[in-house]
XYZ file of C-alpha atoms in Angstrom:
531
model
C 98.517 111.664 113.108
C 101.381 113.651 113.191
C 102.263 114.059 109.624
C 98.989 116.050 109.220
C 98.802 118.307 112.476
C 103.061 118.929 110.602
C 100.900 119.855 107.042
C 98.604 121.940 109.012
C 101.749 124.144 111.032
C 103.595 124.440 107.550
C 100.004 125.832 106.046
C 99.400 128.253 108.638
C 103.148 129.056 107.935
C 102.350 130.032 104.717
C 102.441 133.693 104.641
C 100.209 135.541 100.818
C 104.052 136.743 99.825
C 105.563 133.124 100.386
C 102.726 131.834 97.962
C 103.398 134.025 95.075
C 107.210 133.338 96.062
C 106.001 129.309 95.609
C 103.629 129.997 92.461
C 107.214 132.304 90.924
C 108.646 128.480 90.822
C 106.751 127.275 87.931
C 104.541 129.950 86.609
C 105.868 133.536 84.692
C 104.740 136.282 85.045
C 100.984 137.348 85.938
C 101.334 138.608 89.854
C 98.141 140.059 89.686
C 96.496 136.510 89.627
C 99.137 134.873 92.196
C 98.233 137.907 94.592
C 94.965 137.236 94.070
C 94.768 133.336 94.707
C 97.300 133.979 97.545
C 95.250 136.456 99.602
C 91.584 133.768 99.301
C 93.977 130.705 100.359
C 95.224 132.895 103.326
C 91.434 134.046 104.005
C 90.821 130.774 104.314
C 93.357 129.750 107.118
C 92.321 132.484 108.892
C 88.940 131.612 109.097
C 89.510 128.253 110.450
C 90.954 130.303 113.255
C 87.432 132.587 113.899
C 84.920 131.362 116.525
C 82.111 128.566 115.163
C 79.822 130.883 115.615
C 81.579 133.558 113.148
C 82.879 130.768 111.369
C 79.948 130.065 109.063
C 78.891 132.806 107.965
C 82.609 133.843 106.024
C 81.999 132.742 102.469
C 84.854 132.393 100.267
C 86.043 134.792 97.963
C 85.836 132.885 94.752
C 87.724 134.118 92.021
C 87.169 134.876 87.906
C 90.415 134.782 86.075
C 90.205 136.488 82.458
C 92.833 136.181 79.950
C 94.172 134.463 76.780
C 94.330 129.903 76.340
C 98.146 129.405 77.530
C 98.986 132.137 79.765
C 98.800 130.607 82.913
C 95.374 130.137 84.250
C 94.936 126.261 84.861
C 98.385 126.364 86.373
C 98.044 128.669 89.203
C 94.932 126.905 89.953
C 96.618 123.216 89.887
C 100.191 124.666 91.571
C 98.197 126.218 94.511
C 96.098 123.214 95.703
C 99.264 121.273 95.567
C 100.852 123.717 97.671
C 98.692 123.368 100.359
C 97.889 119.530 99.498
C 93.944 120.471 98.949
C 91.520 118.193 97.447
C 91.010 119.646 93.530
C 89.369 118.853 90.109
C 89.726 120.863 86.988
C 87.091 120.187 85.194
C 85.433 122.253 81.559
C 82.147 124.114 81.736
C 81.260 122.577 78.224
C 81.182 119.046 79.564
C 77.426 120.027 81.895
C 73.682 120.125 80.306
C 71.368 121.481 82.007
C 68.499 119.363 83.960
C 66.344 117.296 81.562
C 68.835 117.236 78.838
C 71.515 113.931 79.017
C 74.740 114.589 79.751
C 76.408 114.768 82.941
C 74.547 117.065 85.694
C 76.551 120.329 87.500
C 76.699 118.009 91.079
C 79.399 115.482 89.090
C 81.605 118.128 89.884
C 81.340 118.078 93.720
C 80.934 113.855 93.195
C 84.461 113.723 91.538
C 85.620 116.587 94.294
C 84.932 113.712 97.409
C 86.223 111.143 94.968
C 89.323 113.263 94.630
C 89.616 113.938 98.113
C 89.001 110.348 99.247
C 91.553 108.772 97.597
C 93.980 111.915 98.970
C 93.047 110.519 102.443
C 92.761 107.041 102.137
C 96.644 106.992 100.432
C 97.730 109.110 104.113
C 95.920 106.853 106.809
C 97.830 103.636 104.135
C 101.475 105.143 104.625
C 101.439 105.268 108.475
C 100.119 100.770 107.641
C 102.804 99.763 105.117
C 104.865 97.453 107.532
C 101.840 95.993 109.231
C 100.529 95.475 105.445
C 103.706 93.770 104.547
C 104.029 91.484 106.911
C 100.450 89.866 107.235
C 101.265 90.093 103.127
C 104.101 87.634 103.780
C 102.721 85.105 106.721
C 99.756 84.846 103.077
C 102.467 84.140 100.788
C 104.189 81.500 103.393
C 100.791 79.756 103.735
C 100.251 79.950 99.607
C 103.792 78.556 99.738
C 103.651 75.946 101.930
C 99.825 75.017 102.362
C 98.538 74.258 106.509
C 102.215 75.339 107.900
C 100.402 78.334 109.508
C 97.263 76.530 110.694
C 97.747 76.342 114.644
C 96.947 72.519 115.937
C 93.134 72.276 117.350
C 93.403 71.821 121.056
C 91.564 68.163 121.235
C 87.982 67.911 122.603
C 87.400 66.260 125.836
C 86.057 62.642 125.845
C 82.334 63.236 126.675
C 80.937 61.877 129.614
C 78.191 59.103 130.390
C 74.587 60.513 129.614
C 72.679 59.735 132.582
C 68.646 60.178 132.220
C 65.959 59.089 134.962
C 63.398 56.406 133.470
C 60.802 56.650 136.397
C 60.697 54.693 139.752
C 59.692 51.215 140.432
C 58.536 49.152 143.756
C 58.359 45.540 144.715
C 56.928 42.804 147.765
C 60.071 40.584 149.113
C 58.923 37.625 148.916
C 60.960 36.558 151.693
C 60.841 38.258 155.237
C 58.377 40.606 156.352
C 59.278 43.775 155.031
C 57.759 46.334 153.694
C 57.697 47.423 150.058
C 61.198 48.397 148.532
C 60.885 51.609 146.557
C 63.510 52.694 143.712
C 64.739 54.516 140.617
C 65.443 53.054 137.187
C 68.114 55.590 134.824
C 69.631 55.130 130.859
C 73.125 55.627 131.008
C 74.342 56.627 127.467
C 77.597 55.310 126.352
C 79.747 57.517 124.055
C 81.892 56.822 121.290
C 84.187 54.283 121.797
C 88.050 55.924 122.095
C 89.535 53.832 119.440
C 86.700 54.488 117.247
C 87.711 58.872 117.316
C 91.400 57.986 117.706
C 90.988 56.212 113.927
C 88.589 58.963 112.273
C 91.072 61.998 113.102
C 93.850 59.165 111.945
C 92.088 59.073 108.734
C 91.611 63.014 108.779
C 95.360 63.839 108.984
C 96.239 61.013 106.490
C 93.351 63.425 103.976
C 94.981 66.228 105.404
C 98.477 65.394 104.548
C 97.547 63.790 101.164
C 96.157 67.249 100.429
C 99.425 69.240 101.273
C 101.657 66.985 99.712
C 99.234 67.314 96.308
C 99.800 71.030 96.942
C 103.393 71.355 97.324
C 103.958 68.861 94.289
C 101.688 71.489 92.494
C 103.985 74.183 93.952
C 107.501 72.830 93.326
C 109.186 74.037 90.473
C 113.056 73.318 89.408
C 114.513 75.835 91.259
C 117.414 74.094 93.459
C 116.980 76.129 96.179
C 113.272 75.469 96.621
C 113.593 71.674 96.212
C 116.199 71.816 99.034
C 113.892 73.653 101.036
C 110.739 71.406 100.736
C 112.877 68.162 100.715
C 114.384 69.548 104.063
C 111.079 70.129 105.642
C 110.487 66.363 106.584
C 113.640 66.292 109.109
C 113.196 70.533 109.843
C 109.514 70.421 110.699
C 107.090 72.877 109.584
C 107.899 75.500 111.685
C 111.815 75.354 110.355
C 110.697 74.882 106.999
C 108.302 77.265 107.122
C 111.504 79.543 108.641
C 113.712 78.471 105.735
C 111.100 79.978 103.174
C 110.657 83.117 105.106
C 114.726 83.986 104.146
C 114.180 82.772 100.769
C 110.971 85.103 99.906
C 113.604 87.879 102.242
C 116.431 87.196 99.719
C 114.424 86.822 96.453
C 115.113 83.507 95.661
C 111.142 82.527 94.761
C 110.201 85.595 93.426
C 109.510 83.724 89.872
C 108.096 80.953 92.084
C 103.975 80.840 91.092
C 101.383 80.631 92.948
C 97.143 80.354 92.748
C 95.746 83.710 94.434
C 92.411 84.068 94.934
C 91.278 88.375 94.810
C 88.960 90.617 95.362
C 87.660 92.167 91.529
C 85.770 94.785 90.739
C 83.505 94.456 87.849
C 83.103 97.056 84.786
C 80.391 98.437 83.676
C 79.898 100.151 80.586
C 79.465 104.357 80.471
C 75.780 104.670 79.681
C 73.836 108.032 80.485
C 70.397 108.391 82.739
C 68.403 111.518 82.878
C 67.183 112.166 86.643
C 69.285 109.265 87.949
C 72.463 108.911 89.723
C 75.612 107.186 87.621
C 77.431 106.548 90.966
C 74.396 104.668 92.647
C 73.800 102.627 89.877
C 77.257 101.732 90.027
C 77.347 101.346 93.208
C 73.999 99.079 92.994
C 75.293 96.931 90.225
C 78.312 96.288 91.793
C 76.689 95.308 95.346
C 74.697 92.685 93.078
C 77.929 90.938 91.166
C 79.549 90.672 94.617
C 76.989 89.188 96.156
C 76.298 86.465 93.237
C 80.393 85.726 93.848
C 81.338 88.342 91.096
C 83.658 90.310 93.176
C 86.065 86.500 93.212
C 88.537 85.722 91.121
C 90.799 83.678 90.811
C 94.871 84.134 89.368
C 97.749 82.079 88.632
C 100.695 84.591 89.310
C 104.886 84.891 90.448
C 105.386 85.657 94.068
C 106.558 89.486 92.895
C 103.443 89.996 91.806
C 101.429 87.824 94.124
C 102.746 89.870 97.375
C 101.991 93.994 95.584
C 98.625 91.714 95.198
C 97.910 90.871 98.972
C 99.942 94.342 100.105
C 97.029 95.665 98.455
C 94.844 93.972 100.016
C 96.007 94.260 103.329
C 96.163 97.802 103.879
C 92.745 98.066 102.578
C 91.906 95.975 105.213
C 93.572 97.420 107.974
C 92.590 101.669 106.693
C 89.012 102.774 108.367
C 86.314 103.187 105.221
C 84.042 104.948 107.742
C 86.311 107.348 109.100
C 88.547 108.166 106.081
C 84.950 109.464 104.369
C 84.662 111.216 107.220
C 87.818 112.449 106.839
C 87.958 113.393 103.062
C 84.490 114.953 103.797
C 85.723 117.593 106.299
C 89.183 118.633 104.338
C 87.091 118.684 100.957
C 84.001 121.070 102.708
C 86.722 123.190 103.759
C 89.839 123.520 102.040
C 88.701 122.001 98.553
C 89.064 124.024 95.578
C 87.343 123.447 92.062
C 88.846 125.347 88.858
C 85.563 125.779 86.285
C 88.317 125.731 82.957
C 86.314 127.587 79.733
C 83.175 128.749 81.581
C 83.204 132.013 79.127
C 81.725 129.243 76.224
C 78.377 128.861 78.230
C 77.888 133.301 78.714
C 75.326 134.344 77.039
C 74.655 136.912 74.925
C 71.659 139.583 75.284
C 70.993 139.681 72.085
C 70.974 136.120 71.052
C 68.371 133.785 71.549
C 66.963 130.326 71.606
C 69.212 127.606 69.922
C 72.205 126.163 71.976
C 72.001 128.931 74.428
C 69.325 127.702 76.468
C 70.904 124.745 77.412
C 74.157 127.352 77.932
C 71.909 129.261 80.375
C 70.280 126.126 82.138
C 74.132 124.692 82.641
C 74.662 128.860 84.746
C 71.690 127.941 86.436
C 72.464 124.807 87.933
C 75.997 126.475 88.665
C 74.604 128.655 90.313
C 73.412 126.281 94.064
C 76.459 124.697 93.962
C 78.904 127.442 94.068
C 75.995 129.392 96.390
C 76.408 126.917 98.683
C 73.971 123.562 98.626
C 74.380 120.059 100.390
C 75.526 117.428 97.266
C 74.099 113.934 97.782
C 77.917 111.244 97.142
C 78.473 107.393 98.079
C 80.704 108.741 100.400
C 77.667 111.202 101.950
C 76.373 114.311 101.745
C 79.070 117.305 101.104
C 78.498 120.912 101.978
C 79.401 123.146 99.143
C 79.443 126.217 101.438
C 83.403 126.780 101.951
C 84.430 125.696 98.723
C 86.541 127.522 96.606
C 85.817 128.449 93.368
C 88.113 129.607 90.549
C 86.255 130.364 87.377
C 88.256 131.062 83.444
C 87.528 131.498 80.320
C 89.015 133.888 77.258
C 86.194 135.814 76.599
C 87.281 136.730 73.047
C 83.606 136.030 72.202
C 82.263 137.078 75.327
C 82.038 139.153 77.983
C 81.936 138.151 81.858
C 78.525 140.987 81.858
C 77.221 138.199 79.442
C 76.980 135.696 82.671
C 73.563 135.491 84.612
C 73.993 138.330 86.799
C 73.463 136.181 89.791
C 76.243 133.889 88.749
C 78.878 137.045 88.370
C 77.633 137.341 92.343
C 79.241 134.462 92.837
C 82.800 136.001 91.829
C 83.413 138.901 93.034
C 87.484 138.592 92.388
C 88.001 139.208 88.864
C 91.394 138.849 88.122
C 92.607 139.797 84.518
C 95.857 137.774 83.580
C 98.402 139.615 80.687
C 99.442 138.190 77.233
C 102.638 136.860 76.892
C 105.134 138.435 74.819
C 109.163 137.881 73.778
C 110.909 138.945 77.979
C 107.734 136.177 79.376
C 109.056 133.352 76.487
C 112.968 134.219 77.444
C 111.387 133.599 81.524
C 109.503 130.533 80.270
C 112.151 128.385 78.673
C 115.012 129.481 81.282
C 113.675 129.755 84.939
C 110.693 127.684 85.655
C 112.520 124.029 87.930
C 111.319 121.698 84.698
C 111.399 124.470 82.333
C 111.049 123.395 78.889
C 114.560 123.325 77.792
C 115.517 121.338 80.439
C 112.719 118.428 79.237
C 114.334 118.266 76.666
C 117.546 118.143 77.521
C 116.901 115.577 79.951
C 114.570 113.268 77.909
C 117.302 113.171 74.963
C 120.457 112.642 77.503
C 118.767 109.006 77.679
C 119.785 108.027 74.405
C 123.246 109.112 74.909
C 122.297 112.858 73.129
C 123.931 115.981 75.141
C 122.304 118.915 74.543
C 123.362 122.374 75.025
C 121.159 125.495 74.503
C 123.366 128.571 74.507
C 122.186 131.816 75.345
C 121.952 133.172 72.336
C 119.974 130.311 70.232
C 117.340 130.700 74.016
C 116.513 134.323 73.560
C 116.261 133.095 69.421
C 112.876 131.212 70.342
C 111.522 133.651 72.391
C 111.684 136.000 69.566
C 110.138 133.656 67.296
C 107.228 132.690 69.822
C 106.500 135.974 70.768
C 106.481 137.030 66.459
C 104.166 133.645 65.860
C 101.568 134.398 68.142
C 101.443 138.058 66.924
C 100.761 136.909 63.771
C 98.992 133.950 64.351
C 96.062 132.839 66.946
C 97.681 133.938 70.356
C 98.278 130.661 72.575
C 100.258 131.609 75.139
C 102.999 129.491 76.332
C 101.997 126.647 73.909
C 103.882 128.110 71.243
C 106.859 126.982 72.737
C 106.076 123.467 72.382
C 104.872 124.132 69.013
C 108.582 125.530 68.313
C 110.292 122.785 70.967
C 109.098 120.506 68.514
C 109.926 121.951 65.675
C 113.443 123.124 66.596
C 114.085 119.326 67.548
C 112.277 116.725 65.479
C 114.697 115.598 63.826
C 117.104 115.212 66.438
C 114.812 113.141 68.380
C 114.175 110.868 64.720
C 117.500 110.429 64.736
C 118.787 109.758 68.569
C 119.208 106.179 68.422
C 121.206 106.163 65.019
C 123.801 109.075 66.538
C 124.261 108.076 69.977
C 126.399 108.947 71.250
C 126.800 112.949 70.009
C 127.124 115.939 71.443
C 124.530 119.221 70.030
C 125.409 122.534 70.663
C 121.712 124.364 70.302
C 122.753 127.825 68.232
C 121.181 130.595 67.328
C 122.662 129.684 63.214
C 120.830 125.859 64.005
C 117.685 127.745 65.006
C 117.135 129.542 62.128
C 118.246 126.835 60.079
C 115.559 124.753 61.590
C 112.362 126.986 61.848
C 113.447 129.309 58.705
C 110.927 127.589 56.485
C 108.366 127.573 58.721
C 108.098 131.121 59.844
C 108.673 132.850 56.561
C 105.880 131.013 55.382
C 104.317 131.296 59.212
C 102.393 128.005 58.229
C 102.416 126.587 61.568
C 98.519 124.579 61.385
C 100.441 121.361 61.351
C 102.403 121.710 64.577
C 98.990 123.689 65.855
C 97.764 121.967 69.532
């Protein structure tokens, strides 16, 4: 696993300062939050270098991010996981219910993380088998195009030897002469089948096989001239030569539109439903097993050669990888480097002066999350997963409730608290220009596909930043998402008319911005554009 070792070396070289620099390429501001996650990540790298005896006692420093919506809480966690190649999932705390209610239990977030890790490791391992899978898929494809051509001739069985069996002893007295009794042994000789009959049977079998191959060849025959020429040459050139001709035609792409019949594995799909106290993964796995046992996992398909190659390649990749090895590697990676981002955790916080009603369920969800964050073993279909060293990052706006409204035990499991700043005019200006995939670049590239060349002037970008900050201050503060609202309103008419006026060059100036957004900003009515 050279790639794996290389990734580990690259990760070990990442200092906290370099981690922040990488995050700066995509996220504007929020230095405190970036520093906190960078230190948490570096501590995980340091922990892996400790002695095993001490390593188990070093717990991860979970992080609680506090800040309004749209300031980059989720993006920081997502970019951090992508940077390190760690298994990562984002969940909403409001999706879960406490034990006894119908809905998702909190342990399912660990199962989802394990599924993400399994898929990640599986894709990495499959990359090393792509060449072998393509070769094997090509051989299967040739077998479909030329039935029987890939079969090796069977060696003839040796002719059966006569069977000799003893039948017993006998004796008799000669009538003439003065000798005594003569003793002997009676035997039975089994006569094997006549060579002529065996040859006749083999000839009949060969004729039947030839007839079957001819029938399949007729079904697969198309109007393609190259295919017909290769098929007609099979009689004189021999099976091996014909197979190589078809191989060359496959490489040249001459048989891509020809159809073949495949028998593919099909995973049965079951409608979603909830059952209290029963793991949905266990139910689906059991039902899938029953369907496969009764033949429900196979299905015949008539597809083109191009599509058949993709299906066969995927099936061969599945055969080549060791799923047990994948699950072991994924489980280890999840336990050592997994990241779970729990959003909207403020929605399950309970104020001290409120009691009863739905808040009972909210506090129950907190109690159920607590053992997962503290460290527990969760059963998954890939084996038990220990959560002792999984990094949990929780986030919430906490506009109605406060972090102190969480149960004390849960507060203690998030020792690092980071407050993210609200975004202002300067932040919006940087968001529109600095990130690698800034909004202005996204819209420019989108309209370029229609032949519309859009050019934003610096003054227009600054005007957009001012308007976004002004609307956020007077209406609901939705952070950077306000820029999506403003940009959609600005370019709505141009996006609609782009196919009709293409090609064209449209400069986005301050006058253009004021013209398109004057009515919206004046009325402060962005309700129809709100996300």
